[in-house]
Tab-separated table of C-alpha atoms in Angstrom:
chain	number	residue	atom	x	y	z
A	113	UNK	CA	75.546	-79.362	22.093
A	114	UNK	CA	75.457	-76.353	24.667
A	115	UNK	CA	78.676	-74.308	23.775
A	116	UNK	CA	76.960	-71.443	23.645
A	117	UNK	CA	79.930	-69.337	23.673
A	118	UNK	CA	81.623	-71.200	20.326
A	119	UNK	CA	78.044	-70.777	18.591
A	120	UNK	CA	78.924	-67.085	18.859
A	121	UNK	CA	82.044	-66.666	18.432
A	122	UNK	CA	81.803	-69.320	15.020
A	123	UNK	CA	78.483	-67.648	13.999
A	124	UNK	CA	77.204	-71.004	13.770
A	125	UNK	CA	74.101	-70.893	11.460
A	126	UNK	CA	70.640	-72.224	13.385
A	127	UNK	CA	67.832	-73.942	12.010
A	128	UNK	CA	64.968	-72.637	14.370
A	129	UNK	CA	62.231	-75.091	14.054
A	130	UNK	CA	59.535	-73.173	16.110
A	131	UNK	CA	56.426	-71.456	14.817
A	132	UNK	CA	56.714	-68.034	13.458
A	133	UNK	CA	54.593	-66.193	15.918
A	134	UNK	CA	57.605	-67.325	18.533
A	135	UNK	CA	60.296	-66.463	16.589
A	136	UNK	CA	58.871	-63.039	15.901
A	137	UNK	CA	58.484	-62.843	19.438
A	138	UNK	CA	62.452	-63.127	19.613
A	139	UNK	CA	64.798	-64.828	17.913
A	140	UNK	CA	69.071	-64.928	17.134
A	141	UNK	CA	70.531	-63.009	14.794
A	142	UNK	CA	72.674	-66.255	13.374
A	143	UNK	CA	68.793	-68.321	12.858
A	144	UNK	CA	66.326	-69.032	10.786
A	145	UNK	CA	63.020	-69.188	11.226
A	146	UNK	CA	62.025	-73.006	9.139
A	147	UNK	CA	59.388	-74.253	11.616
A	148	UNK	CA	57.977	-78.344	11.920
A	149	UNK	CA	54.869	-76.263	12.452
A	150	UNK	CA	53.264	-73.302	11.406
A	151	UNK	CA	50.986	-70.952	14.163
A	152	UNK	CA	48.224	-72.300	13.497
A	153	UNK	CA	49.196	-75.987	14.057
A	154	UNK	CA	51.144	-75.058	17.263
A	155	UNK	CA	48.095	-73.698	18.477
A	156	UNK	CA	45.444	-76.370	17.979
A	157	UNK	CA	48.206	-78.518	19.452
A	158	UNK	CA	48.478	-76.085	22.586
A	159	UNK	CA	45.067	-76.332	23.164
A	160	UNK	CA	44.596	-80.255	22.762
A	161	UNK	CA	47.471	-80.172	25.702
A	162	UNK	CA	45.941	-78.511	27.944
A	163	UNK	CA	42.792	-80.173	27.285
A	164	UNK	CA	43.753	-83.245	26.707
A	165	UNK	CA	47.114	-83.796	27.811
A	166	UNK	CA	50.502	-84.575	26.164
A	167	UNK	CA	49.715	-88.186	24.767
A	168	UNK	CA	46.452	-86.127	22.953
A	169	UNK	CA	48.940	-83.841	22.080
A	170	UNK	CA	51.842	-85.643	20.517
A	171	UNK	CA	49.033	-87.498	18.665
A	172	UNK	CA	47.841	-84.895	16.688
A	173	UNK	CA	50.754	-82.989	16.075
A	174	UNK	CA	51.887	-86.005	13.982
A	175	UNK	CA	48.419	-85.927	12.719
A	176	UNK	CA	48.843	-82.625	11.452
A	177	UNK	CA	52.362	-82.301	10.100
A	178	UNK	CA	51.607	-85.614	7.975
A	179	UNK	CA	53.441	-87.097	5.173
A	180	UNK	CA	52.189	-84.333	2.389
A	181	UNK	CA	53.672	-81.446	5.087
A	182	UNK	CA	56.291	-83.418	5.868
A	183	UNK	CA	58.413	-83.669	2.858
A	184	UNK	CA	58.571	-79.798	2.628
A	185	UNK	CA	59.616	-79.123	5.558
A	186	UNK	CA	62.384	-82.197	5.677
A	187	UNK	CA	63.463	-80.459	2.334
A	188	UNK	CA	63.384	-76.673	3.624
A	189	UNK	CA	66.322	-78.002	6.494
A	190	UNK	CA	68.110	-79.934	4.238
A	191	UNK	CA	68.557	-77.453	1.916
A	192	UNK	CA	69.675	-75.061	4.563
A	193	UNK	CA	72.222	-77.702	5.582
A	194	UNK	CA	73.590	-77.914	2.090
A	195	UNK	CA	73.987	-74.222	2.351
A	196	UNK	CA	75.377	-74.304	5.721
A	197	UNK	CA	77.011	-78.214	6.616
A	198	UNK	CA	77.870	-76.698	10.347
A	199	UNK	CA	74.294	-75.787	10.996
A	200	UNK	CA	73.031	-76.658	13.977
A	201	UNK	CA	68.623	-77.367	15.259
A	202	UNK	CA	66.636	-76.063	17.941
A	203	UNK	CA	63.522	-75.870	19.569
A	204	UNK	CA	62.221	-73.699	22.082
A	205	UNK	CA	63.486	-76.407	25.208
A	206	UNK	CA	65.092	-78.669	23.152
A	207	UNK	CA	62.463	-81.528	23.586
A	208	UNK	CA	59.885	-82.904	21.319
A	209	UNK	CA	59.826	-81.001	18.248
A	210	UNK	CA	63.259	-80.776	17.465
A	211	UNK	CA	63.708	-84.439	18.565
A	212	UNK	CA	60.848	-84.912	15.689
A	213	UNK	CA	63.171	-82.958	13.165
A	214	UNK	CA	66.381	-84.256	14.045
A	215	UNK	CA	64.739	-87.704	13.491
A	216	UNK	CA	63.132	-86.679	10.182
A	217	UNK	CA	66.175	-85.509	8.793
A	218	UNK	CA	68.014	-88.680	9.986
A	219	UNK	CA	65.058	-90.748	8.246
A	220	UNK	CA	66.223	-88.824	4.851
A	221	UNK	CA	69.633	-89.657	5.551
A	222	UNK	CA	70.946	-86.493	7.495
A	223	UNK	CA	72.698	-85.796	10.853
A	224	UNK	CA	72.513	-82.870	12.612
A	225	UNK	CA	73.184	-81.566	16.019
A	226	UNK	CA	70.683	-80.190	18.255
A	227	UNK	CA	71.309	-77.587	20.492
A	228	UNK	CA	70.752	-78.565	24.312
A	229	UNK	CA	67.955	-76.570	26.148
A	230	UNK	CA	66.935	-74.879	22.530
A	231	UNK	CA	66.075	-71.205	22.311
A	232	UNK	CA	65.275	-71.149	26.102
A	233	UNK	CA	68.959	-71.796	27.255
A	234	UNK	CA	70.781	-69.982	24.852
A	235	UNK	CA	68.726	-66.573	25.726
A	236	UNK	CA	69.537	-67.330	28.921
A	237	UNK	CA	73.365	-68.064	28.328
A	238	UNK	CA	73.028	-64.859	26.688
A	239	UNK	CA	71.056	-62.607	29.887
A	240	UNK	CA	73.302	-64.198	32.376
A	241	UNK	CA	76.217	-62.886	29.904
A	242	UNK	CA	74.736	-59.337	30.530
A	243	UNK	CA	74.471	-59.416	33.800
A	244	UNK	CA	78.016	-60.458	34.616
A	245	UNK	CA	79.380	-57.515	32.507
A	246	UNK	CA	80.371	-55.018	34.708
A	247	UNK	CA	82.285	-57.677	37.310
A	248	UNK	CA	83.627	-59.248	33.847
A	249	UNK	CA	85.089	-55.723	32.631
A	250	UNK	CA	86.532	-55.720	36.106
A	251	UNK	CA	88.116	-58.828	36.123
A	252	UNK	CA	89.619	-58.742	32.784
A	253	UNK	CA	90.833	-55.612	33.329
A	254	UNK	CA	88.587	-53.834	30.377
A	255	UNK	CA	87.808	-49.965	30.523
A	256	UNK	CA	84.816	-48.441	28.859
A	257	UNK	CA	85.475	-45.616	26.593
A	258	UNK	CA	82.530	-42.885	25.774
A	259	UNK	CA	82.946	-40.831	22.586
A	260	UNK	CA	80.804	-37.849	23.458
A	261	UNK	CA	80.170	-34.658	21.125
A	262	UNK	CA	77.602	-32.987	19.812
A	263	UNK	CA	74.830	-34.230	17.255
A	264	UNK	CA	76.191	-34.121	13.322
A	265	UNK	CA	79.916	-34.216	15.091
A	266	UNK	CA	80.660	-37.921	13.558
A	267	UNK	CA	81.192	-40.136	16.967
A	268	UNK	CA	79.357	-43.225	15.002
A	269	UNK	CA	82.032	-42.194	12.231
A	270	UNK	CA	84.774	-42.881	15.079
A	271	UNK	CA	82.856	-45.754	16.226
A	272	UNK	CA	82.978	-47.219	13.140
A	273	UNK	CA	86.839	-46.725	12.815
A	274	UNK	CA	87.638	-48.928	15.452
A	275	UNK	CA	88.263	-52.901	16.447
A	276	UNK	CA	87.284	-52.415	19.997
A	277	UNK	CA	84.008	-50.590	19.625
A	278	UNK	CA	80.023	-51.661	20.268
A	279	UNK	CA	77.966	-49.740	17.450
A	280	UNK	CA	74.599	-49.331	20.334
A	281	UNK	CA	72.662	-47.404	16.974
A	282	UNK	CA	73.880	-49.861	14.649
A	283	UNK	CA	72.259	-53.017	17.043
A	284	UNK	CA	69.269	-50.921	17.983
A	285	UNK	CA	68.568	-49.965	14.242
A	286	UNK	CA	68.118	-46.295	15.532
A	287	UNK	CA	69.902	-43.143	15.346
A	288	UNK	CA	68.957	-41.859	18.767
A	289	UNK	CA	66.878	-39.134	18.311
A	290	UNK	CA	63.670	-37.566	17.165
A	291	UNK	CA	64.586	-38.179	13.589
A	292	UNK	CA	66.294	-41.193	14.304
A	293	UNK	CA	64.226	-43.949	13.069
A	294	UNK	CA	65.227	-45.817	10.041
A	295	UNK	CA	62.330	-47.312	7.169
A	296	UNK	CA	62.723	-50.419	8.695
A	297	UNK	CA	61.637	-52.027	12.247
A	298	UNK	CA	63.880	-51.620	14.840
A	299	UNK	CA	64.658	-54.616	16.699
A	300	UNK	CA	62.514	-56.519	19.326
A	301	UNK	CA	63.764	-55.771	23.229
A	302	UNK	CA	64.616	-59.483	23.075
A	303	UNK	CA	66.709	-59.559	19.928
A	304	UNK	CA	68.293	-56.036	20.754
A	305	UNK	CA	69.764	-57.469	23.997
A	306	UNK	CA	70.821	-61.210	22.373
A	307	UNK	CA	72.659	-59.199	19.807
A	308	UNK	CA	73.951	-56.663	22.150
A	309	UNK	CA	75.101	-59.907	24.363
A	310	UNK	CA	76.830	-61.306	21.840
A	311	UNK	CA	78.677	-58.334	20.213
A	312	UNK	CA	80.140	-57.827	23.939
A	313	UNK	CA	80.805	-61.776	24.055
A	314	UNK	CA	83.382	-61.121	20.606
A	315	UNK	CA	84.792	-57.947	22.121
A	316	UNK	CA	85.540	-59.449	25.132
A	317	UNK	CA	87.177	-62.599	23.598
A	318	UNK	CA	89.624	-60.468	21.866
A	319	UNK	CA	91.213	-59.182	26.013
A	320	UNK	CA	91.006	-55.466	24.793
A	321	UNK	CA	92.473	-52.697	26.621
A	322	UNK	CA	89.326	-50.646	26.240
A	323	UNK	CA	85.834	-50.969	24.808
A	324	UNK	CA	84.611	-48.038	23.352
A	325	UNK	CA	80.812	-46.650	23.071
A	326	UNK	CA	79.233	-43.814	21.648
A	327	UNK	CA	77.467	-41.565	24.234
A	328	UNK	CA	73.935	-42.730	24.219
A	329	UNK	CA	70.851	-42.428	26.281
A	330	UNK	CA	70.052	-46.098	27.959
A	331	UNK	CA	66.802	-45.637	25.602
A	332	UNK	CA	67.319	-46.023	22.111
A	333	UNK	CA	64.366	-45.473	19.988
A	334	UNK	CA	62.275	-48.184	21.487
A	335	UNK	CA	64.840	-50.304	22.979
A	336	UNK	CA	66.739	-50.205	26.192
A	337	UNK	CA	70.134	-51.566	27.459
A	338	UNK	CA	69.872	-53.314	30.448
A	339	UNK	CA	70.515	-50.779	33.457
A	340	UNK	CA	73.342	-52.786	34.712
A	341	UNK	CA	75.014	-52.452	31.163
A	342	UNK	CA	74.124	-49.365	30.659
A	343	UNK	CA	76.102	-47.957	34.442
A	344	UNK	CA	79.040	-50.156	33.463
A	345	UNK	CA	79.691	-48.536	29.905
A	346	UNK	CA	78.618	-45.221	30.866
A	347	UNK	CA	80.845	-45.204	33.785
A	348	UNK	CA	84.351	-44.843	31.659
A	349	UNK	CA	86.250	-41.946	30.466
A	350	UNK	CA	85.085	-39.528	28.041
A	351	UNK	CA	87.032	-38.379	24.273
A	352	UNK	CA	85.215	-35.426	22.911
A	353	UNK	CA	84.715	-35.266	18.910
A	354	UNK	CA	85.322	-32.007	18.405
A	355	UNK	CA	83.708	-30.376	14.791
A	356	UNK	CA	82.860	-27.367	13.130
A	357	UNK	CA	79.872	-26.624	12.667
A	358	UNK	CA	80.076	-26.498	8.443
A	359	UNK	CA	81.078	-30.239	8.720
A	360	UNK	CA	78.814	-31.148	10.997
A	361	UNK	CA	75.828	-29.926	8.966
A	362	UNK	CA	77.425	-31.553	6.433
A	363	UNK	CA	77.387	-35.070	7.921
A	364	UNK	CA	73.942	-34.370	9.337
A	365	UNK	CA	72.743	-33.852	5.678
A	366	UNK	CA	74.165	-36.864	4.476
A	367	UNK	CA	73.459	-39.506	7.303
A	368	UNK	CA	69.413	-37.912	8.144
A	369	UNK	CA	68.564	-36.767	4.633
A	370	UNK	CA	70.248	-38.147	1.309
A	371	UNK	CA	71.246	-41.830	3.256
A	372	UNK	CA	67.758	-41.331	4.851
A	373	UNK	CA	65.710	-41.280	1.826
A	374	UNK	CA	67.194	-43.480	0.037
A	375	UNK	CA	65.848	-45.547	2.600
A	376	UNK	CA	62.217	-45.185	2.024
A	377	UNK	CA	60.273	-46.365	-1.240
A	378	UNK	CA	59.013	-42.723	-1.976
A	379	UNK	CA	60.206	-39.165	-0.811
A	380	UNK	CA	56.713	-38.472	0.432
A	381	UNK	CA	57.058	-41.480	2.676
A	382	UNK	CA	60.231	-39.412	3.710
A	383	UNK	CA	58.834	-36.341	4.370
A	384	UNK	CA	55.583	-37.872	5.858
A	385	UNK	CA	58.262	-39.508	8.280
A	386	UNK	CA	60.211	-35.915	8.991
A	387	UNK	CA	56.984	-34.202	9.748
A	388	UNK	CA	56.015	-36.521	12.406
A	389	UNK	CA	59.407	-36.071	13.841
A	390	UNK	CA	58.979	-32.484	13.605
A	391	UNK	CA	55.853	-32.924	16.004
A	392	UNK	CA	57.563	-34.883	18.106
A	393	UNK	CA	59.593	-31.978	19.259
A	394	UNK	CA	57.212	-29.211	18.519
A	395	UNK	CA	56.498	-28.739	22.455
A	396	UNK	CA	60.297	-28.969	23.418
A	397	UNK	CA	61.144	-26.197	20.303
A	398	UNK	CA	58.524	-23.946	21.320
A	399	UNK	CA	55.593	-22.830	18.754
A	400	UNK	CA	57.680	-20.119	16.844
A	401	UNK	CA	60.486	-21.675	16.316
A	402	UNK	CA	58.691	-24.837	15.577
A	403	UNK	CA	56.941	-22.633	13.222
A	404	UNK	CA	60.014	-21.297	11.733
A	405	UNK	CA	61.803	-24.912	11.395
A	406	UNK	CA	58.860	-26.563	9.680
A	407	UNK	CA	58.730	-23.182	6.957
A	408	UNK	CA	62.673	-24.220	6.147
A	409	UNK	CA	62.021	-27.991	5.412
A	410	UNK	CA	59.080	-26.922	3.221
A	411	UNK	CA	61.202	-24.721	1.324
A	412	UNK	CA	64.310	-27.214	1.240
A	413	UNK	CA	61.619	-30.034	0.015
A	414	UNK	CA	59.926	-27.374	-2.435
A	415	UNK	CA	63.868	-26.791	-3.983
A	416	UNK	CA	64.839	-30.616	-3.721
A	417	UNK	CA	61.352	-31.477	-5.657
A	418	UNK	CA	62.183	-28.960	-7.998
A	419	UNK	CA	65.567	-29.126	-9.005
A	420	UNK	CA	66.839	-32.517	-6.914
A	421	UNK	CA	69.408	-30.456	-5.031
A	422	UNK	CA	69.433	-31.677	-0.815
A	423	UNK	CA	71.712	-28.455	0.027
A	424	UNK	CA	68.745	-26.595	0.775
A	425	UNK	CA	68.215	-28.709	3.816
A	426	UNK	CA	71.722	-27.258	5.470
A	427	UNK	CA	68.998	-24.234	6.508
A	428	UNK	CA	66.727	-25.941	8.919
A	429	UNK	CA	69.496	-28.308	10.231
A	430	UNK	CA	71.998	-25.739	10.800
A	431	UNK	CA	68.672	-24.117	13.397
A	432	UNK	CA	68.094	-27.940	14.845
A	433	UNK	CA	71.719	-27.521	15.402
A	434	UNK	CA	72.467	-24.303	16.803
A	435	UNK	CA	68.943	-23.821	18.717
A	436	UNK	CA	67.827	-26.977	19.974
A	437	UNK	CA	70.677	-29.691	20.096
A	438	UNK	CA	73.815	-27.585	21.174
A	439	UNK	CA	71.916	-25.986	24.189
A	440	UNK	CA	70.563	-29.072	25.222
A	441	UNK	CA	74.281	-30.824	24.824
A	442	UNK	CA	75.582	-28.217	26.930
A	443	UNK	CA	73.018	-28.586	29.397
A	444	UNK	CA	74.155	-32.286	29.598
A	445	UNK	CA	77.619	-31.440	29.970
A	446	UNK	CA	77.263	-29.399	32.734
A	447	UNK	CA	74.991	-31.630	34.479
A	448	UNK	CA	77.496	-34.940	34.224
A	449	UNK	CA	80.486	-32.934	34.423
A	450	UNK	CA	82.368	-36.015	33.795
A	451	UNK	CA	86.357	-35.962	33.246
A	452	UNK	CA	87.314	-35.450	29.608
A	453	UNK	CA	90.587	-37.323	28.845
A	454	UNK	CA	90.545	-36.100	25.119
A	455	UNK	CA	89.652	-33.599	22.590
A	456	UNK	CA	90.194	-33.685	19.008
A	457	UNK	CA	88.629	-34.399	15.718
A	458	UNK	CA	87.316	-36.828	14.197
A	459	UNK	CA	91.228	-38.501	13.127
A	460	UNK	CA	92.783	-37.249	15.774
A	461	UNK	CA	90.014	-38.845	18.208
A	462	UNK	CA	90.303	-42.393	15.856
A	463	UNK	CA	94.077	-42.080	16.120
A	464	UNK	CA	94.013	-41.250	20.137
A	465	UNK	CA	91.424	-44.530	20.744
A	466	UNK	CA	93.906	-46.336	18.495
A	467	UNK	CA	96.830	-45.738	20.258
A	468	UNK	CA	95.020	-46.456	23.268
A	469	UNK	CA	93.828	-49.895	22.534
């Protein structure tokens, strides 16, 4: 089976029989990770290849995954197949080892489908998918949207709104900025782009008028779209969210400091976070209003520890605001000076991209 295309669009679940340390190394969002061997087992059989050769080779991978580590793992799949009957089995080429699990299953009385070329020719399905983008928006007649504003104004709120959008932050697991980062990992470069390639591969499918994207840097946290992707969706028109600056503290509060911490296991993780950020930006905010910043937090954290109240943190974001991310947005806008085609808030932005689409 090499429909790549229908395994994306279905969400077809995968059984991904390769060794963890590959499927850390990157993986699909719609696998799982239930492996005929484990890292250490792929590894003496590496090296009995290349000594040896593949006869060696075969010969003690059987050796190794033998009858007491084989009913496990024949048990692991075919659970996951109860769970999911349309599941489909890979390898990393699509050769020996998930020929060897196919046939196991079969021996337990289970059929399953294997996917052709495994892991290697579905990422590449998936790069190839990338790199036709901009001559695919072109053909099908697609044009990129940008919602641009400035930070705490609520684009991923608009984003969010819509059919015809790609959350970039929600894929990359990142806010896109110095503060940013969420508890968890953010994505490997290789998972980042197989899940950016297939939200485009659903959007597309749908023939909308527009595909919308919030205005990002091509870096986000510590992935990167593609530079071909990136000039194709930053290339469209611009809508400008539009919000005062009580609201946008507001939303700034919620989404960096209460959502935020509920993210981490302990509010000194949180603040131990925050104050790294902080130094992150120290050279770029200059030592005395650095200074001045990092005395505001401490007294916001100092009122929240005391009485479990967040409003004190409107203080220091309203100066993030005001004296480091609006001069540096209107730097920006000056510099692109791209064409604005609308201006509005937050609903009337969500109503103008709906009307468009």
């Amino acid at each position: 089976m090499d429909d790549f295309k229908s395994i994306v669009l279905n969400q077809t679940p995968l059984i991904d029989v390769r060794a963890p340390v590959e499927f850390l190394q990157g993986a699909f969002t719609l696998a799982t990770n239930l492996p005929l061997m484990n890292d250490e087992e792929r590894q003496k059989v590496g090296l009995c290849y290349k000594q040896n050769g593949n006869a060696a080779a075969v010969k003690l991978g059987h050796q190794l995954v033998n009858e007491g580590a084989r009913a496990p793992r024949v048990e692991s799949w075919a659970a996951f197949m109860d769970a999911h009957p349309d599941a489909l089995l890979y390898c990393f080429r699509g050769g020996m080892r998930s020929k060897i699990s196919q046939q196991w299953l079969k021996d337990s009385g289970r059929e399953i489908v294997r996917l052709k070329g495994g892991y290697k020719a579905f990422r590449r399905y998936l790069i190839d998918y990338l790199d036709s983008l901009p001559k695919l928006l072109i053909k099908d007649d697609i044009k990129p949207v940008v919602v641009a504003g400035r930070t705490g104004s609520g684009k991923t709120l608009v984003i969010h709104q819509l059919n015809n959008a790609i959350d970039l932050e929600g894929l990359a697991h990142h806010r896109g900025s110095a503060f940013g980062r969420h508890a968890t990992p953010q994505p490997t470069q290789i998972n980042f782009e197989n899940d950016l390639a297939m939200a485009l591969i659903r959007q597309l499918e749908t023939q909308p008028k527009q595909l919308v994207i919030e205005d990002e840097g091509r870096n986000i946290g510590s992935v990167n779209l593609p530079a071909d992707v990136f000039d194709a969706l930053k290339g469209g028109e611009r809508v400008v969210v539009e919000t005062p600056l009580a609201e946008r503290i507001a939303i700034t509060l919620d989404e960096y400091v209460v959502q935020a911490q509920n993210e981490y296991a302990s509010l000194e993780d949180w603040i131990e976070f925050m104050l790294a950020a902080f130094g992150r930006i120290k050279k770029r905010l200059g030592g005395e209003r650095y200074q001045r910043v990092l005395g505001l937090f401490e007294t916001a954290m100092n009122t929240q520890q005391a009485s479990g109240s967040t409003d004190g943190h409107q203080t220091w974001i309203e100066t993030l605001l005001t004296e480091y991310y609006d001069p540096m947005y209107d730097y920006q806008m000056q510099k692109r000076q791209h064409a604005v085609a609308f201006t509005g808030s937050i609903d009337e932005v969500v109503a103008y991209l709906k009307n468009q689409s």
